[in-house]
PDB file of C-alpha atoms and ligand atoms in Angstrom:
ATOM      1  CA  MET Y1306    -112.446 223.143  60.149  1.00 83.00           C
ATOM      2  CA  ARG Y1307    -114.777 225.489  61.614  1.00 90.00           C
ATOM      3  CA  PRO Y1308    -113.221 227.160  64.719  1.00 95.00           C
ATOM      4  CA  LEU Y1309    -115.082 226.896  68.232  1.00 97.00           C
ATOM      5  CA  ILE Y1310    -115.423 229.082  70.758  1.00 98.00           C
ATOM      6  CA  GLY Y1311    -116.010 228.017  74.388  1.00 98.00           C
ATOM      7  CA  THR Y1312    -116.003 229.392  77.791  1.00 98.00           C
ATOM      8  CA  SER Y1313    -116.030 227.302  81.311  1.00 98.00           C
ATOM      9  CA  THR Y1314    -117.586 229.579  83.821  1.00 98.00           C
ATOM     10  CA  LYS Y1315    -116.448 227.243  86.726  1.00 98.00           C
ATOM     11  CA  MET Y1316    -117.394 227.819  90.333  1.00 98.00           C
ATOM     12  CA  ASN Y1317    -119.418 230.658  88.998  1.00 98.00           C
ATOM     13  CA  LEU Y1318    -122.192 232.175  88.442  1.00 98.00           C
ATOM     14  CA  THR Y1319    -125.122 231.448  90.135  1.00 98.00           C
ATOM     15  CA  SER Y1320    -128.576 230.348  88.236  1.00 98.00           C
ATOM     16  CA  SER Y1321    -129.004 234.593  88.311  1.00 98.00           C
ATOM     17  CA  GLU Y1322    -126.035 235.334  87.573  1.00 98.00           C
ATOM     18  CA  SER Y1323    -126.198 233.203  84.612  1.00 98.00           C
ATOM     19  CA  THR Y1324    -129.527 234.496  83.488  1.00 98.00           C
ATOM     20  CA  VAL Y1325    -127.649 238.117  82.581  1.00 98.00           C
ATOM     21  CA  TYR Y1326    -124.918 236.846  81.680  1.00 98.00           C
ATOM     22  CA  PHE Y1327    -126.673 234.917  78.632  1.00 98.00           C
ATOM     23  CA  ARG Y1328    -129.111 238.401  78.215  1.00 98.00           C
ATOM     24  CA  VAL Y1329    -125.824 239.819  77.162  1.00 98.00           C
ATOM     25  CA  LEU Y1330    -124.538 237.892  75.369  1.00 98.00           C
ATOM     26  CA  LEU Y1331    -127.167 236.379  72.916  1.00 98.00           C
ATOM     27  CA  PRO Y1332    -127.428 239.605  70.643  1.00 98.00           C
ATOM     28  CA  LEU Y1333    -123.415 240.433  70.451  1.00 98.00           C
ATOM     29  CA  VAL Y1334    -122.705 236.736  68.725  1.00 98.00           C
ATOM     30  CA  ALA Y1335    -126.004 236.629  67.178  1.00 98.00           C
ATOM     31  CA  ASP Y1336    -124.420 237.357  64.174  1.00 96.00           C
ATOM     32  CA  ILE Y1337    -121.753 235.076  64.192  1.00 96.00           C
ATOM     33  CA  GLU Y1338    -121.964 232.530  61.635  1.00 94.00           C
ATOM     34  CA  ALA Y1339    -118.918 231.368  60.955  1.00 95.00           C
ATOM     35  CA  CYS Y1340    -117.247 229.806  63.811  1.00 95.00           C
ATOM     36  CA  ASP Y1341    -119.087 227.664  67.252  1.00 97.00           C
ATOM     37  CA  LEU Y1342    -119.758 228.152  70.083  1.00 98.00           C
ATOM     38  CA  PHE Y1343    -120.319 227.328  74.213  1.00 98.00           C
ATOM     39  CA  VAL Y1344    -120.982 227.982  77.256  1.00 98.00           C
ATOM     40  CA  LEU Y1345    -120.519 225.237  80.251  1.00 98.00           C
ATOM     41  CA  PRO Y1346    -121.465 226.850  83.406  1.00 98.00           C
ATOM     42  CA  PRO Y1347    -122.210 224.995  87.051  1.00 98.00           C
ATOM     43  CA  PHE Y1348    -125.269 222.455  86.980  1.00 98.00           C
ATOM     44  CA  THR Y1349    -127.815 225.025  88.337  1.00 98.00           C
ATOM     45  CA  SER Y1350    -127.564 227.165  85.364  1.00 98.00           C
ATOM     46  CA  LEU Y1351    -127.957 224.178  82.675  1.00 98.00           C
ATOM     47  CA  TRP Y1352    -131.993 224.673  82.937  1.00 98.00           C
ATOM     48  CA  VAL Y1353    -131.058 228.476  82.574  1.00 98.00           C
ATOM     49  CA  ALA Y1354    -129.091 228.163  79.296  1.00 98.00           C
ATOM     50  CA  ARG Y1355    -131.044 225.674  77.872  1.00 98.00           C
ATOM     51  CA  GLU Y1356    -134.441 228.401  78.787  1.00 98.00           C
ATOM     52  CA  MET Y1357    -132.031 231.260  77.034  1.00 98.00           C
ATOM     53  CA  LEU Y1358    -130.049 229.907  74.399  1.00 98.00           C
ATOM     54  CA  SER Y1359    -132.826 227.268  72.718  1.00 98.00           C
ATOM     55  CA  GLY Y1360    -132.701 227.916  68.986  1.00 98.00           C
ATOM     56  CA  SER Y1361    -129.258 230.124  68.887  1.00 98.00           C
ATOM     57  CA  ASN Y1362    -125.803 229.844  68.152  1.00 98.00           C
ATOM     58  CA  VAL Y1363    -124.602 229.235  71.643  1.00 98.00           C
ATOM     59  CA  ASN Y1364    -124.806 225.825  72.591  1.00 98.00           C
ATOM     60  CA  TRP Y1365    -124.037 224.731  76.736  1.00 98.00           C
ATOM     61  CA  GLY Y1366    -122.651 221.978  77.758  1.00 98.00           C
ATOM     62  CA  ALA Y1367    -121.033 220.633  81.544  1.00 99.00           C
ATOM     63  CA  GLN Y1368    -117.992 220.448  82.859  1.00 98.00           C
ATOM     64  CA  ASP Y1369    -117.940 217.358  83.981  1.00 98.00           C
ATOM     65  CA  VAL Y1370    -119.861 213.918  84.398  1.00 98.00           C
ATOM     66  CA  HIS Y1371    -120.188 210.369  86.637  1.00 98.00           C
ATOM     67  CA  PRO Y1372    -118.675 207.774  84.455  1.00 98.00           C
ATOM     68  CA  GLU Y1373    -121.738 205.974  85.615  1.00 98.00           C
ATOM     69  CA  GLU Y1374    -125.371 205.412  83.739  1.00 98.00           C
ATOM     70  CA  SER Y1375    -126.934 205.743  86.778  1.00 98.00           C
ATOM     71  CA  GLY Y1376    -127.533 204.221  90.152  1.00 98.00           C
ATOM     72  CA  ALA Y1377    -126.053 205.411  94.385  1.00 98.00           C
ATOM     73  CA  HIS Y1378    -123.920 207.709  93.304  1.00 98.00           C
ATOM     74  CA  THR Y1379    -124.753 210.791  96.048  1.00 98.00           C
ATOM     75  CA  GLY Y1380    -124.550 214.243  94.689  1.00 97.00           C
ATOM     76  CA  ASP Y1381    -123.122 212.908  91.031  1.00 98.00           C
ATOM     77  CA  ILE Y1382    -124.927 214.294  87.781  1.00 98.00           C
ATOM     78  CA  SER Y1383    -125.379 211.465  85.139  1.00 98.00           C
ATOM     79  CA  ALA Y1384    -125.265 211.598  80.923  1.00 98.00           C
ATOM     80  CA  GLN Y1385    -128.447 210.956  80.063  1.00 98.00           C
ATOM     81  CA  MET Y1386    -129.097 213.887  83.191  1.00 98.00           C
ATOM     82  CA  LEU Y1387    -126.994 216.181  81.149  1.00 98.00           C
ATOM     83  CA  GLU Y1388    -128.789 215.017  77.504  1.00 98.00           C
ATOM     84  CA  ASP Y1389    -131.893 215.625  78.732  1.00 98.00           C
ATOM     85  CA  LEU Y1390    -130.859 219.263  79.471  1.00 98.00           C
ATOM     86  CA  GLY Y1391    -129.864 219.508  75.659  1.00 98.00           C
ATOM     87  CA  CYS Y1392    -126.367 219.810  76.231  1.00 98.00           C
ATOM     88  CA  SER Y1393    -123.857 219.252  73.251  1.00 98.00           C
ATOM     89  CA  TYR Y1394    -120.744 219.271  75.058  1.00 98.00           C
ATOM     90  CA  VAL Y1395    -119.548 217.970  78.239  1.00 98.00           C
ATOM     91  CA  GLU Y1396    -115.936 218.630  79.734  1.00 98.00           C
ATOM     92  CA  VAL Y1397    -113.991 215.652  81.248  1.00 98.00           C
ATOM     93  CA  GLY Y1398    -110.240 215.653  82.493  1.00 98.00           C
ATOM     94  CA  HIS Y1399    -109.990 219.579  83.365  1.00 98.00           C
ATOM     95  CA  PHE Y1400    -106.845 220.540  85.174  1.00 98.00           C
ATOM     96  CA  GLU Y1401    -108.452 221.559  88.812  1.00 97.00           C
ATOM     97  CA  ARG Y1402    -110.234 218.614  89.007  1.00 98.00           C
ATOM     98  CA  ARG Y1403    -107.429 216.010  88.042  1.00 97.00           C
ATOM     99  CA  ARG Y1404    -106.096 218.693  90.831  1.00 96.00           C
ATOM    100  CA  ASP Y1405    -108.569 218.630  93.261  1.00 97.00           C
ATOM    101  CA  HIS Y1406    -110.967 215.206  92.588  1.00 97.00           C
ATOM    102  CA  GLY Y1407    -107.776 212.874  92.453  1.00 97.00           C
ATOM    103  CA  GLU Y1408    -109.008 211.978  88.365  1.00 98.00           C
ATOM    104  CA  THR Y1409    -106.914 209.620  86.847  1.00 98.00           C
ATOM    105  CA  ASP Y1410    -107.006 209.122  82.858  1.00 98.00           C
ATOM    106  CA  SER Y1411    -108.488 205.530  83.633  1.00 98.00           C
ATOM    107  CA  LEU Y1412    -111.809 207.373  85.399  1.00 98.00           C
ATOM    108  CA  VAL Y1413    -111.154 210.562  82.689  1.00 98.00           C
ATOM    109  CA  ALA Y1414    -111.356 207.387  79.913  1.00 98.00           C
ATOM    110  CA  ALA Y1415    -114.911 205.916  81.475  1.00 98.00           C
ATOM    111  CA  LYS Y1416    -116.667 208.839  81.559  1.00 98.00           C
ATOM    112  CA  VAL Y1417    -115.505 209.781  77.820  1.00 98.00           C
ATOM    113  CA  GLN Y1418    -116.673 206.840  76.756  1.00 98.00           C
ATOM    114  CA  ARG Y1419    -119.929 207.629  78.336  1.00 98.00           C
ATOM    115  CA  VAL Y1420    -120.755 210.825  77.167  1.00 98.00           C
ATOM    116  CA  LEU Y1421    -120.055 209.795  73.209  1.00 98.00           C
ATOM    117  CA  ALA Y1422    -122.709 206.940  74.807  1.00 98.00           C
ATOM    118  CA  HIS Y1423    -125.433 209.890  74.918  1.00 98.00           C
ATOM    119  CA  ALA Y1424    -125.145 211.349  72.050  1.00 98.00           C
ATOM    120  CA  MET Y1425    -122.552 214.115  73.308  1.00 98.00           C
ATOM    121  CA  THR Y1426    -119.460 216.230  72.381  1.00 98.00           C
ATOM    122  CA  PRO Y1427    -116.132 215.338  74.812  1.00 98.00           C
ATOM    123  CA  ILE Y1428    -114.404 217.851  75.811  1.00 98.00           C
ATOM    124  CA  LEU Y1429    -111.180 216.399  76.676  1.00 98.00           C
ATOM    125  CA  CYS Y1430    -108.867 218.193  78.369  1.00 98.00           C
ATOM    126  CA  VAL Y1431    -104.993 217.146  78.691  1.00 98.00           C
ATOM    127  CA  GLY Y1432    -101.889 219.737  79.359  1.00 98.00           C
ATOM    128  CA  GLU Y1433     -98.904 218.748  80.728  1.00 98.00           C
ATOM    129  CA  PRO Y1434     -98.787 220.342  84.684  1.00 97.00           C
ATOM    130  CA  GLU Y1435     -95.434 222.211  85.128  1.00 97.00           C
ATOM    131  CA  GLU Y1436     -93.505 224.042  82.309  1.00 97.00           C
ATOM    132  CA  GLY Y1437     -91.090 222.767  80.324  1.00 97.00           C
ATOM    133  CA  PRO Y1438     -89.792 222.235  76.788  1.00 97.00           C
ATOM    134  CA  THR Y1439     -92.461 221.434  74.016  1.00 98.00           C
ATOM    135  CA  GLU Y1440     -91.141 218.199  72.689  1.00 97.00           C
ATOM    136  CA  LEU Y1441     -91.736 216.834  75.932  1.00 98.00           C
ATOM    137  CA  ALA Y1442     -94.657 218.931  76.722  1.00 98.00           C
ATOM    138  CA  SER Y1443     -96.196 216.950  73.398  1.00 98.00           C
ATOM    139  CA  LYS Y1444     -95.354 213.658  74.790  1.00 98.00           C
ATOM    140  CA  PHE Y1445     -96.883 214.009  78.045  1.00 98.00           C
ATOM    141  CA  VAL Y1446    -100.121 215.201  76.428  1.00 98.00           C
ATOM    142  CA  VAL Y1447    -100.140 212.066  73.677  1.00 97.00           C
ATOM    143  CA  GLU Y1448     -99.379 209.696  76.260  1.00 98.00           C
ATOM    144  CA  GLN Y1449    -102.594 211.316  78.232  1.00 98.00           C
ATOM    145  CA  LEU Y1450    -104.866 211.353  75.454  1.00 96.00           C
ATOM    146  CA  ARG Y1451    -103.758 207.791  74.675  1.00 96.00           C
ATOM    147  CA  ARG Y1452    -105.129 206.860  78.134  1.00 98.00           C
ATOM    148  CA  GLY Y1453    -108.521 209.146  77.941  1.00 98.00           C
ATOM    149  CA  LEU Y1454    -109.461 208.115  74.676  1.00 96.00           C
ATOM    150  CA  ALA Y1455    -108.518 204.072  75.289  1.00 97.00           C
ATOM    151  CA  LEU Y1456    -111.684 202.649  75.193  1.00 97.00           C
ATOM    152  CA  VAL Y1457    -113.223 205.002  71.816  1.00 95.00           C
ATOM    153  CA  ASP Y1458    -113.247 203.235  69.007  1.00 91.00           C
ATOM    154  CA  ALA Y1459    -111.265 204.657  65.862  1.00 86.00           C
ATOM    155  CA  THR Y1460    -114.109 205.149  64.244  1.00 86.00           C
ATOM    156  CA  GLU Y1461    -115.674 207.953  67.151  1.00 91.00           C
ATOM    157  CA  LEU Y1462    -112.621 210.422  67.284  1.00 91.00           C
ATOM    158  CA  GLN Y1463    -113.837 212.341  65.305  1.00 89.00           C
ATOM    159  CA  ARG Y1464    -116.698 213.162  67.256  1.00 93.00           C
ATOM    160  CA  VAL Y1465    -114.232 214.736  70.027  1.00 96.00           C
ATOM    161  CA  VAL Y1466    -112.907 218.128  70.844  1.00 97.00           C
ATOM    162  CA  VAL Y1467    -109.442 218.132  72.369  1.00 97.00           C
ATOM    163  CA  ALA Y1468    -108.631 221.288  74.901  1.00 98.00           C
ATOM    164  CA  TYR Y1469    -105.389 221.338  75.411  1.00 98.00           C
ATOM    165  CA  GLU Y1470    -104.109 223.459  78.820  1.00 98.00           C
ATOM    166  CA  PRO Y1471    -101.133 222.704  80.166  1.00 98.00           C
ATOM    167  CA  GLY Y1472    -101.444 222.993  83.850  1.00 98.00           C
ATOM    168  CA  TRP Y1473     -99.111 225.633  83.875  1.00 98.00           C
ATOM    169  CA  ALA Y1474    -100.783 228.036  82.361  1.00 98.00           C
ATOM    170  CA  ILE Y1475    -104.120 227.951  83.754  1.00 98.00           C
ATOM    171  CA  GLY Y1476    -105.998 230.446  86.113  1.00 95.00           C
ATOM    172  CA  ALA Y1477    -105.343 233.623  88.475  1.00 94.00           C
ATOM    173  CA  ASN Y1478    -101.178 232.927  88.692  1.00 94.00           C
ATOM    174  CA  GLY Y1479    -101.169 231.088  85.447  1.00 97.00           C
ATOM    175  CA  ARG Y1480     -99.251 232.260  82.307  1.00 97.00           C
ATOM    176  CA  CYS Y1481    -100.460 232.526  78.808  1.00 98.00           C
ATOM    177  CA  ALA Y1482     -98.351 229.265  76.285  1.00 98.00           C
ATOM    178  CA  GLY Y1483     -97.317 230.716  73.353  1.00 97.00           C
ATOM    179  CA  PRO Y1484     -98.275 230.108  69.864  1.00 97.00           C
ATOM    180  CA  ALA Y1485     -95.299 228.494  68.598  1.00 97.00           C
ATOM    181  CA  HIS Y1486     -95.788 226.055  71.771  1.00 98.00           C
ATOM    182  CA  VAL Y1487     -99.208 226.177  71.787  1.00 98.00           C
ATOM    183  CA  GLY Y1488     -98.917 225.101  67.616  1.00 97.00           C
ATOM    184  CA  THR Y1489     -96.467 222.715  67.540  1.00 98.00           C
ATOM    185  CA  VAL Y1490     -98.292 220.490  70.604  1.00 98.00           C
ATOM    186  CA  HIS Y1491    -101.385 220.975  69.032  1.00 97.00           C
ATOM    187  CA  ARG Y1492     -99.611 219.406  65.931  1.00 94.00           C
ATOM    188  CA  ALA Y1493     -98.227 216.038  67.563  1.00 95.00           C
ATOM    189  CA  ILE Y1494    -101.339 215.586  68.963  1.00 95.00           C
ATOM    190  CA  ARG Y1495    -103.152 216.331  65.657  1.00 92.00           C
ATOM    191  CA  GLU Y1496    -100.396 213.427  64.147  1.00 91.00           C
ATOM    192  CA  TRP Y1497    -101.471 211.149  67.013  1.00 91.00           C
ATOM    193  CA  LEU Y1498    -105.156 211.813  66.191  1.00 89.00           C
ATOM    194  CA  SER Y1499    -105.153 211.164  62.589  1.00 81.00           C
ATOM    195  CA  PRO Y1500    -104.064 207.885  61.921  1.00 69.00           C
ATOM    196  CA  ALA Y1501    -105.818 206.719  64.711  1.00 60.00           C
ATOM    197  CA  ALA Y1502    -108.736 208.008  63.696  1.00 56.00           C
ATOM    198  CA  GLY Y1503    -108.477 207.918  60.901  1.00 55.00           C
ATOM    199  CA  VAL Y1504    -109.658 211.505  59.600  1.00 55.00           C
ATOM    200  CA  LEU Y1505    -108.981 214.895  60.443  1.00 62.00           C
ATOM    201  CA  GLY Y1506    -112.123 215.781  62.621  1.00 72.00           C
ATOM    202  CA  ALA Y1507    -111.632 216.098  65.833  1.00 88.00           C
ATOM    203  CA  ARG Y1508    -111.103 219.309  66.798  1.00 94.00           C
ATOM    204  CA  VAL Y1509    -107.980 220.562  68.781  1.00 96.00           C
ATOM    205  CA  ILE Y1510    -108.434 224.125  70.874  1.00 98.00           C
ATOM    206  CA  TYR Y1511    -106.539 226.083  73.642  1.00 98.00           C
ATOM    207  CA  GLY Y1512    -106.771 226.762  76.770  1.00 98.00           C
ATOM    208  CA  GLY Y1513    -104.886 228.677  79.896  1.00 98.00           C
ATOM    209  CA  SER Y1514    -105.238 232.382  80.190  1.00 98.00           C
ATOM    210  CA  VAL Y1515    -106.183 233.401  77.072  1.00 98.00           C
ATOM    211  CA  ARG Y1516    -107.521 237.102  76.744  1.00 97.00           C
ATOM    212  CA  PRO Y1517    -108.172 238.805  73.459  1.00 96.00           C
ATOM    213  CA  SER Y1518    -104.544 240.084  72.696  1.00 96.00           C
ATOM    214  CA  ALA Y1519    -103.411 237.052  72.609  1.00 96.00           C
ATOM    215  CA  ALA Y1520    -106.325 235.523  70.242  1.00 96.00           C
ATOM    216  CA  ASP Y1521    -105.017 236.695  67.000  1.00 94.00           C
ATOM    217  CA  GLY Y1522    -101.358 234.821  67.392  1.00 95.00           C
ATOM    218  CA  LEU Y1523    -102.608 231.611  68.876  1.00 97.00           C
ATOM    219  CA  LEU Y1524    -105.659 231.185  65.979  1.00 96.00           C
ATOM    220  CA  ALA Y1525    -103.402 231.630  63.395  1.00 95.00           C
ATOM    221  CA  GLU Y1526    -101.320 228.670  64.712  1.00 95.00           C
ATOM    222  CA  GLN Y1527    -101.718 225.428  61.643  1.00 93.00           C
ATOM    223  CA  GLY Y1528    -103.167 223.142  64.361  1.00 93.00           C
ATOM    224  CA  VAL Y1529    -105.291 225.422  66.640  1.00 96.00           C
ATOM    225  CA  ASP Y1530    -109.035 225.356  65.912  1.00 95.00           C
ATOM    226  CA  GLY Y1531    -110.186 227.092  68.784  1.00 97.00           C
ATOM    227  CA  LEU Y1532    -110.131 228.563  72.407  1.00 98.00           C
ATOM    228  CA  PHE Y1533    -111.682 227.581  75.499  1.00 98.00           C
ATOM    229  CA  VAL Y1534    -111.588 231.053  77.558  1.00 98.00           C
ATOM    230  CA  GLY Y1535    -111.811 230.768  81.912  1.00 98.00           C
ATOM    231  CA  ARG Y1536    -111.884 234.029  83.761  1.00 98.00           C
ATOM    232  CA  ALA Y1537    -111.784 236.336  80.521  1.00 98.00           C
ATOM    233  CA  ALA Y1538    -115.356 234.909  79.185  1.00 98.00           C
ATOM    234  CA  LEU Y1539    -117.135 235.547  82.365  1.00 98.00           C
ATOM    235  CA  ASP Y1540    -117.251 239.290  81.001  1.00 98.00           C
ATOM    236  CA  PRO Y1541    -119.805 238.482  77.950  1.00 98.00           C
ATOM    237  CA  LYS Y1542    -117.993 241.311  76.319  1.00 98.00           C
ATOM    238  CA  VAL Y1543    -114.520 239.862  76.386  1.00 98.00           C
ATOM    239  CA  PHE Y1544    -116.416 235.973  75.154  1.00 98.00           C
ATOM    240  CA  ALA Y1545    -117.890 238.130  71.711  1.00 98.00           C
ATOM    241  CA  ARG Y1546    -115.087 239.419  71.224  1.00 97.00           C
ATOM    242  CA  LEU Y1547    -112.904 236.208  70.987  1.00 98.00           C
ATOM    243  CA  ALA Y1548    -116.053 234.677  68.871  1.00 97.00           C
ATOM    244  CA  LEU Y1549    -115.388 237.787  66.414  1.00 96.00           C
ATOM    245  CA  SER Y1550    -112.366 237.307  66.259  1.00 94.00           C
ATOM    246  CA  ALA Y1551    -112.294 233.173  65.417  1.00 95.00           C
ATOM    247  CA  ALA Y1552    -114.956 234.112  62.933  1.00 94.00           C
ATOM    248  CA  ARG Y1553    -112.534 236.336  61.447  1.00 92.00           C
ATOM    249  CA  VAL Y1554    -110.384 234.479  61.548  1.00 89.00           C
ATOM    250  CA  ALA Y1555    -112.105 231.505  59.709  1.00 88.00           C
ATOM    251  CA  LYS Y1556    -113.110 233.741  57.095  1.00 87.00           C
ATOM    252  CA  VAL Y1557    -109.607 235.394  55.548  1.00 85.00           C
ATOM    253  CA  GLY Y1558    -108.089 231.884  56.706  1.00 85.00           C
ATOM    254  CA  LYS Y1559    -104.780 231.431  58.579  1.00 80.00           C
ATOM    255  CA  THR Y1560    -101.881 233.079  57.089  1.00 67.00           C
ATOM    256  CA  ALA Y1561    -104.135 236.299  55.470  1.00 56.00           C
ATOM    257  CA  SER Y1562    -104.882 236.880  59.548  1.00 51.00           C
ATOM    258  CA  THR Y1563    -101.994 236.846  60.738  1.00 48.00           C
ATOM    259  CA  ALA Y1564    -100.490 239.467  57.564  1.00 40.00           C
TER     260      ALA Y1564
HETATM  261  P1  PGA J2418    -108.463 230.620  82.709  1.00 93.66           P
HETATM  262  O1  PGA J2418    -108.931 229.052  82.822  1.00 93.66           O
HETATM  263  O2  PGA J2418    -108.571 230.754  81.332  1.00 93.66           O
HETATM  264  O3  PGA J2418    -109.204 231.346  83.328  1.00 93.66           O
HETATM  265  O4  PGA J2418    -107.067 230.829  82.614  1.00 93.66           O
HETATM  266  C1  PGA J2418    -108.393 228.317  81.925  1.00 93.66           C
HETATM  267  C2  PGA J2418    -109.962 227.334  81.544  1.00 93.66           C
HETATM  268  O5  PGA J2418    -108.990 225.955  82.550  1.00 93.66           O
HETATM  269  O6  PGA J2418    -109.712 226.061  79.990  1.00 93.66           O
END
């Protein structure tokens, strides 16, 4: 499975700042072939991404989408608009959207379906809100996943990226989850997905206070197919370091990378 390393800049970076960000990032990652990369800037910078990242090895996408095809939804953005801007990925159900905008699993499910209908990859975020035993976290996440993917046909499941992002691990007050916890939850997700999808195609990536110092340990875990980074990757040099870590793991294999 090719590792997937991505960042959402959340509500950071104006269009001008995104231009600078991409200008710095591109040469740093230009030689990376062993893993897939994406950035999710704010809606207002997607045109910048299209202009600057087209033809590069960095894909781009959006942090949210409206579930309806089009219509009277003031201020919202449709999947068709994102597809038109060259987006490959659309993040759905991030913890902050569930928390700040009251997004429910059924809304999230409708968004996932809409993204797939427009030939883009949904990045479905799941995660337990509070820190607790790993077994309970796995149960919570699999249930959330079941509801979030309720409208997806089994044959389409391998087109989804699952981002395991525990609420307690995200943001300035968060703490990166330990590799053993993350690995166990990821394997539970994969176990649920595999019989449902009939394939092992869907990638499961981890997000929540990821830093370069934690990357190797996380990526060494079986079932961790990549990283989804917030604050740390606001420095493009850090994003590039994380991408290089993943590319190295992809080349030498998980076991050797920890040796
Ligand atoms: P963080 O954000 O790295 O700033 O904790 C992660 C995320 O929300 O994906």
